[in-house]
Coordinates of C-alpha atoms and ligand atoms in Angstrom, one line a residue:
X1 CA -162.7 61.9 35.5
X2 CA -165.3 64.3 34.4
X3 CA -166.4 66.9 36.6
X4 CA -169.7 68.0 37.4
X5 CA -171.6 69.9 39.9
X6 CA -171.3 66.8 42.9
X7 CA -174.0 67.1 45.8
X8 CA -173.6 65.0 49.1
X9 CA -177.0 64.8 50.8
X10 CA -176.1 63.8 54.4
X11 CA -172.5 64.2 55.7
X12 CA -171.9 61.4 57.6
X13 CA -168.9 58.8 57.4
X14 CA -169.4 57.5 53.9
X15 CA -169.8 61.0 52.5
X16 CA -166.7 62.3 54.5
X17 CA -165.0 59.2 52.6
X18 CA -165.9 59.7 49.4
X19 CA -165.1 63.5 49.4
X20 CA -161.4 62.7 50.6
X21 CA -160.8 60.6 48.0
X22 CA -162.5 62.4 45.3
X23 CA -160.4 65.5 46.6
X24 CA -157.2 63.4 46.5
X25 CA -157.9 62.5 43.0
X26 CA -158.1 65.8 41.9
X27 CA -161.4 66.5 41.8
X28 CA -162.3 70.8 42.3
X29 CA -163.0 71.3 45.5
X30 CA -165.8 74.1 44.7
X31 CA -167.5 71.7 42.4
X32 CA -168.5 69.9 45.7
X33 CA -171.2 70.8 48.2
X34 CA -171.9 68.4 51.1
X35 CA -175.8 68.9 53.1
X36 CA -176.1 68.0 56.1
X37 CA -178.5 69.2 59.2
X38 CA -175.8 70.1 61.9
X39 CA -173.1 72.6 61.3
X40 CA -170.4 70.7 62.9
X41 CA -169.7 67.5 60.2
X42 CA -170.5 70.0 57.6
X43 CA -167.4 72.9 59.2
X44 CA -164.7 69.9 59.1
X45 CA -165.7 69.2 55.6
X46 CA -164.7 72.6 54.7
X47 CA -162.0 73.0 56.7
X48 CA -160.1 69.8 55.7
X49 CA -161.2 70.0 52.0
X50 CA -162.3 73.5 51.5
X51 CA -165.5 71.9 49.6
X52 CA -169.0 74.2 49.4
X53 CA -171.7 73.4 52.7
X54 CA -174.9 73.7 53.6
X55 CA -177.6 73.2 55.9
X56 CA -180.2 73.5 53.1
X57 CA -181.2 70.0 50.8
X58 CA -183.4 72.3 48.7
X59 CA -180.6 74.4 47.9
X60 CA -178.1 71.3 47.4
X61 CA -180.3 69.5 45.2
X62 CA -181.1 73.0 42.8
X63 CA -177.3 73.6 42.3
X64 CA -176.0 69.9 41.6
X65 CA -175.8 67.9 38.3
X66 CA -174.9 64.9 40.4
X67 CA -176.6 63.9 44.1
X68 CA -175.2 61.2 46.3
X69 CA -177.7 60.4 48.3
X70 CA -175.8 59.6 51.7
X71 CA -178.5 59.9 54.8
X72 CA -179.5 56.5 56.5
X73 CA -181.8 53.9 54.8
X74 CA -184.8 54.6 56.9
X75 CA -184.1 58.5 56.4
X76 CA -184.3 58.0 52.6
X77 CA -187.9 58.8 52.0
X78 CA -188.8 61.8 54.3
X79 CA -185.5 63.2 52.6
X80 CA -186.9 62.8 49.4
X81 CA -190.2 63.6 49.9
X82 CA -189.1 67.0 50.9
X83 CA -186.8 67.7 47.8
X84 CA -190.3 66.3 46.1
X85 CA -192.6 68.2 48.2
X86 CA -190.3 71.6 47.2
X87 CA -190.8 70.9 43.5
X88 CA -187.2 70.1 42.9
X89 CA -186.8 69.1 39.1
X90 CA -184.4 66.2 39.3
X91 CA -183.9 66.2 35.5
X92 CA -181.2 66.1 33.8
X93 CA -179.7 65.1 37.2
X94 CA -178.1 62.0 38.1
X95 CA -178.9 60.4 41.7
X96 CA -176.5 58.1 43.4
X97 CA -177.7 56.0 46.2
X98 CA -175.3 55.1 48.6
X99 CA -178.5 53.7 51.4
X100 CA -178.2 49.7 52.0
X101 CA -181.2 48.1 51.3
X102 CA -183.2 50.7 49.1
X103 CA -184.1 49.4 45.9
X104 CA -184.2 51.0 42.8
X105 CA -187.8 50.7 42.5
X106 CA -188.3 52.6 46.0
X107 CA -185.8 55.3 45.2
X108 CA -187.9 55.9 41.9
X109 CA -190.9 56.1 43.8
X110 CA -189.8 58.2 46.7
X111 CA -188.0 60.8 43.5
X112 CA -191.1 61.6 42.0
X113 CA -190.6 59.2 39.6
X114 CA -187.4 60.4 38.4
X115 CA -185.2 57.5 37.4
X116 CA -181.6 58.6 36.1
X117 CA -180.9 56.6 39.2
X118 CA -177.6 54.5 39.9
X119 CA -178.1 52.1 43.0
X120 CA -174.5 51.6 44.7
X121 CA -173.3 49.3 47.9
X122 CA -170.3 50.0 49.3
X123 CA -168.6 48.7 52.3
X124 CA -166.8 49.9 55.6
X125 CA -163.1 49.7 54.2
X126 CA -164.1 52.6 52.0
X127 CA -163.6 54.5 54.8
X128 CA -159.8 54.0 54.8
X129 CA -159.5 54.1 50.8
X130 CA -160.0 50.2 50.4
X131 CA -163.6 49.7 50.5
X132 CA -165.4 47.3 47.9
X133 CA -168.3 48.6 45.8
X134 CA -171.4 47.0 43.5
X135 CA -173.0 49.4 41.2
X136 CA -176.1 48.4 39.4
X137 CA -178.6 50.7 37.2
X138 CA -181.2 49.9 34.7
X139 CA -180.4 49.9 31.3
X140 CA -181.5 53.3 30.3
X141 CA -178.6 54.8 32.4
X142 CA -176.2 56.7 29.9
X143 CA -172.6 54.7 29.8
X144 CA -171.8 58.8 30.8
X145 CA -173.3 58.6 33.6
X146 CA -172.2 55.3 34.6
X147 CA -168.5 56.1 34.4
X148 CA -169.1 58.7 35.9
X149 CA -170.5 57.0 39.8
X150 CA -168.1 54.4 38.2
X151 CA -164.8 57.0 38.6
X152 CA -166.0 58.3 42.0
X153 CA -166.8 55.0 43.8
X154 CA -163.2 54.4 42.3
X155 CA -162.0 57.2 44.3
X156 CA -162.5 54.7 47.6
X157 CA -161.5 51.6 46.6
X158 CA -162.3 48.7 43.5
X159 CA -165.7 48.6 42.0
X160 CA -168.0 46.0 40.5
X161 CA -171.0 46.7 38.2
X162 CA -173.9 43.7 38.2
X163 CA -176.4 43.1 35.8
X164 CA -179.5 42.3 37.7
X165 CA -180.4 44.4 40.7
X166 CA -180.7 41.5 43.0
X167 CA -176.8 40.8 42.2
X168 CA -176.6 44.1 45.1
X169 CA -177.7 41.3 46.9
X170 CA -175.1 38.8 46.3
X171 CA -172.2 41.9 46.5
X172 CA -173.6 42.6 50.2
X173 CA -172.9 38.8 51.5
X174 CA -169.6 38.3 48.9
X175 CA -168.2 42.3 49.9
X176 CA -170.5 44.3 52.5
X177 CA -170.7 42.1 54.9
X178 CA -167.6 40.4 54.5
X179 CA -164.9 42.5 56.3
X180 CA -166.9 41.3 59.1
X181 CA -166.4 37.6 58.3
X182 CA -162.6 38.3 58.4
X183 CA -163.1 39.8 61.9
X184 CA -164.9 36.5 63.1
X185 CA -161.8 34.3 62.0
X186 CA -159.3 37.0 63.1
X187 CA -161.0 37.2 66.3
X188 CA -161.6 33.0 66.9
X189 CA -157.8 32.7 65.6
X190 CA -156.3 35.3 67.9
X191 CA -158.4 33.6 70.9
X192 CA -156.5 30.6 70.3
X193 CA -153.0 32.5 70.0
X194 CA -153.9 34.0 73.2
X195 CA -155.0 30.3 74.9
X196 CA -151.6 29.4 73.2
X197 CA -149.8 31.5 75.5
X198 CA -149.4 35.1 73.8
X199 CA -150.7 38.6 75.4
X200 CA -153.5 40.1 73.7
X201 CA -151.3 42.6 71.8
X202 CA -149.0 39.8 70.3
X203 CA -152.1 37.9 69.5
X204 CA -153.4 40.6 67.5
X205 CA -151.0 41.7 65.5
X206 CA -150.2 37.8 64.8
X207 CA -153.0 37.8 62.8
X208 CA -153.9 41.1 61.7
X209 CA -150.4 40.7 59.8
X210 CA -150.6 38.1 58.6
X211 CA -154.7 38.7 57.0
X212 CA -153.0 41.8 55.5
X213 CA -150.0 39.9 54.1
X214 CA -152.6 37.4 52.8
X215 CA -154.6 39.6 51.1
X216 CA -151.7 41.7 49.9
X217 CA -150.5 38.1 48.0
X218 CA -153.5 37.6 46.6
X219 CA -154.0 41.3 45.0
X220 CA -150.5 40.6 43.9
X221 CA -150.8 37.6 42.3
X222 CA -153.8 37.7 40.1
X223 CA -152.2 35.5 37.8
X224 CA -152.9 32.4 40.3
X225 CA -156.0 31.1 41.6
X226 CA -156.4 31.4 45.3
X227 CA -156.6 27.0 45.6
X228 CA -152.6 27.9 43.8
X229 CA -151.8 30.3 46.2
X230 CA -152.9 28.1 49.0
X231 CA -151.4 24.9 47.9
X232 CA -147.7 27.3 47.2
X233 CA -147.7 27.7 51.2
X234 CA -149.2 24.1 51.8
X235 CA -146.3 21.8 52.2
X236 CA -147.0 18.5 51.7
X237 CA -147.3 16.3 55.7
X238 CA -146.5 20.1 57.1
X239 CA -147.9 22.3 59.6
X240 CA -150.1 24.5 57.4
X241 CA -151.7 21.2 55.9
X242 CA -152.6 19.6 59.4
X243 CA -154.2 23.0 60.4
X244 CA -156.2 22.9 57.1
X245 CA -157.3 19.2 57.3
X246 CA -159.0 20.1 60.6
X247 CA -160.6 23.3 58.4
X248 CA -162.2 21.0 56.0
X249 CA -163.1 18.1 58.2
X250 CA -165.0 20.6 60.2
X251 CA -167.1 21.3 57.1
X252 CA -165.1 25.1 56.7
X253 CA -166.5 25.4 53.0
X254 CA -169.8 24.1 53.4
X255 CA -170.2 26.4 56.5
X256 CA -168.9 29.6 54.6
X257 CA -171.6 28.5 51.8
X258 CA -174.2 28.9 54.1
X259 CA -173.3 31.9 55.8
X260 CA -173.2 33.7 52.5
X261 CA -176.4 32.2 51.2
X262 CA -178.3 33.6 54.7
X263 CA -176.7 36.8 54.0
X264 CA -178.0 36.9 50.5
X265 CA -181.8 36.0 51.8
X266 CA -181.6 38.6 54.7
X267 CA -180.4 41.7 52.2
X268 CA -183.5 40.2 50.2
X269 CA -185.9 40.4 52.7
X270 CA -184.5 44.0 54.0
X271 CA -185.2 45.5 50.3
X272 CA -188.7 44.5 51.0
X273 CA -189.2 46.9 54.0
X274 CA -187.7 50.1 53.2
Ligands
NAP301 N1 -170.5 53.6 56.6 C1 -170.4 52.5 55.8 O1 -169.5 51.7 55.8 C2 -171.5 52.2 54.8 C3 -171.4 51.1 53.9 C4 -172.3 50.9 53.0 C5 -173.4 51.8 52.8 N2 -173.5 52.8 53.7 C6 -174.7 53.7 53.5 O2 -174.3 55.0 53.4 C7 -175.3 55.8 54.0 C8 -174.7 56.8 55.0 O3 -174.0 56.0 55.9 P1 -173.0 56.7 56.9 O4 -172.2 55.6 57.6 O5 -172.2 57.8 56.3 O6 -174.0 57.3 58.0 P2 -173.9 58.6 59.0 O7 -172.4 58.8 59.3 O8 -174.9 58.4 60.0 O9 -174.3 59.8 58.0 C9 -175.6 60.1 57.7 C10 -175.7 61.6 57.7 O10 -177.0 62.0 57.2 C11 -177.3 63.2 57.9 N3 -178.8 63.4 57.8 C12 -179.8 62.9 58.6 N4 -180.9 63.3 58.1 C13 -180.7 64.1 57.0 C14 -181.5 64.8 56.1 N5 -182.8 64.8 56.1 N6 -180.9 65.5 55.1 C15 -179.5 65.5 55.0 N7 -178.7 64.8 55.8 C16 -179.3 64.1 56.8 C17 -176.8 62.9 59.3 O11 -176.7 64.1 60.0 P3 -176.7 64.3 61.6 O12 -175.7 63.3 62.1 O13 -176.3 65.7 61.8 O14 -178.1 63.9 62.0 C18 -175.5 62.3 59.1 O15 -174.5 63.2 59.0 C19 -176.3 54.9 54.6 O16 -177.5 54.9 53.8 C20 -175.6 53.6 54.7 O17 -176.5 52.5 54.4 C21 -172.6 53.1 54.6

């Protein structure tokens, strides 16, 4: 991947994440400076990656080519406003928003109008090198620049770009917010393997295997559909096909339809109020 002057603005979790795996893809350690207010996130950044800190935005933002912008949603625009404030020139620079629920139009607005701007969403298994991101930027974003946030969102797990900005949207209740849909099954499945007469340990690892072995399958096999891989472990009058019969008499599908849809119209109505 090409490299280029990277700037983290906020240190946090998602920042820590994305340096590691940047780091572990090869990516020069002194082309990377991570900002941050407090010393200590910023001293185990250094010490496990040997990267560039400060404590300094102004100075972060003057050195970089590239700028993640990492701080909390609602921190967004006082963190901009300052770089703004300071008569940072953003051009020639690329911004990269990592901040749920910040639209493109807001970011612009809170940059001083600066718009070489890519909008990303990731989600919490980046963290562990498996996360799930959508990238979206408006058409005047070089295809440079896009494989560029393209390559380092890669760094952390599989990436998706979508046309429209809304499809950010549609990537929170499909990706973002997903790993917690899995917990919600895991959880109401190992309940009932508990009730069923196993300890809590036993439970969970039950079904925390067996989630991982599923999803393992189903990166494995992209040649078959997912209804294929389900009906290859459905037998026919069997166990598996009681257990989903009760799934889709309960109205499983319909239900999972909805949930998504609400998530869709609550990311919606967030964009609205940052
Ligand atoms: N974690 C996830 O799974 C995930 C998923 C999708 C999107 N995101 C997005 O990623 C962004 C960061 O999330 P996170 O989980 O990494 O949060 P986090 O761990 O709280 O990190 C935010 C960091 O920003 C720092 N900060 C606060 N004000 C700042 C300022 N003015 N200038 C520079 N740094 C400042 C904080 O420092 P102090 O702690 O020292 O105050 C903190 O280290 C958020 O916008 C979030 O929406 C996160």
């Amino acid at each position: 991947m090409e490299h280029r002057k990277l700037a983290f603005i906020g240190a946090g979790n998602m920042s820590r994440s994305l340096i590691a795996g940047l780091i572990k893809s090869g990516y020069p350690a002194d082309l990377i400076l991570a900002a941050n207010p407090s010393r200590p996130k910023l001293d185990a950044l250094a010490a496990d990656f040997g990267i560039r800190t400060t404590q300094d935005n102004l100075e972060a933002a003057g050195w970089a080519q590239a700028l993640v912008l990492a701080v909390k949603p609602q921190m967004m625009a006082a963190m901009l406003a300052e770089l703004v404030q300071a008569g940072t020139d953003f051009k020639g620079k690329l911004l990269i928003s990592i901040a749920a629920g910040v639209s493109v139009a807001r970011l612009e607005q809170m940059a001083g109008g600066h718009d070489n701007l890519i909008r990303t969403m990731p989600n919490t298994p980046s963290l562990l090198g498996l996360g799930m991101t959508g990238l979206y930027a408006k058409s005047h974003v070089s295809q440079v620049d896009r494989d560029y946030c393209g390559q380092m969102m890669a760094a952390v797990g599989k990436i998706l770009w979508v046309a429209e900005e809304d499809g950010i949207n549609q990537v929170i209740a499909a990706a973002g917010s997903a790993p917690a849909y899995f917990f919600l099954f895991m959880e109401a499945m190992a309940a009932e393997a508990e009730k069923q007469g196993f300890s809590a340990e036993e439970a969970r690892l039950l079904v925390q295997q067996s989630a991982l072995g599923a999803a393992q399958m189903v990166a494995a096999n992209p040649g078959l559909t997912l209804a294929e891989l389900r009906a290859q472990v459905t037998s026919k009058g069997g166990t598996t096909a009681e257990a989903i019969r009760r799934f889709q008499e309960g109205g499983l599908e319909q239900l999972v339809a909805e949930a998504m849809a609400a998530a869709v119209a609550r990311a919606r109505e967030l964009e609205t109020q940052l």
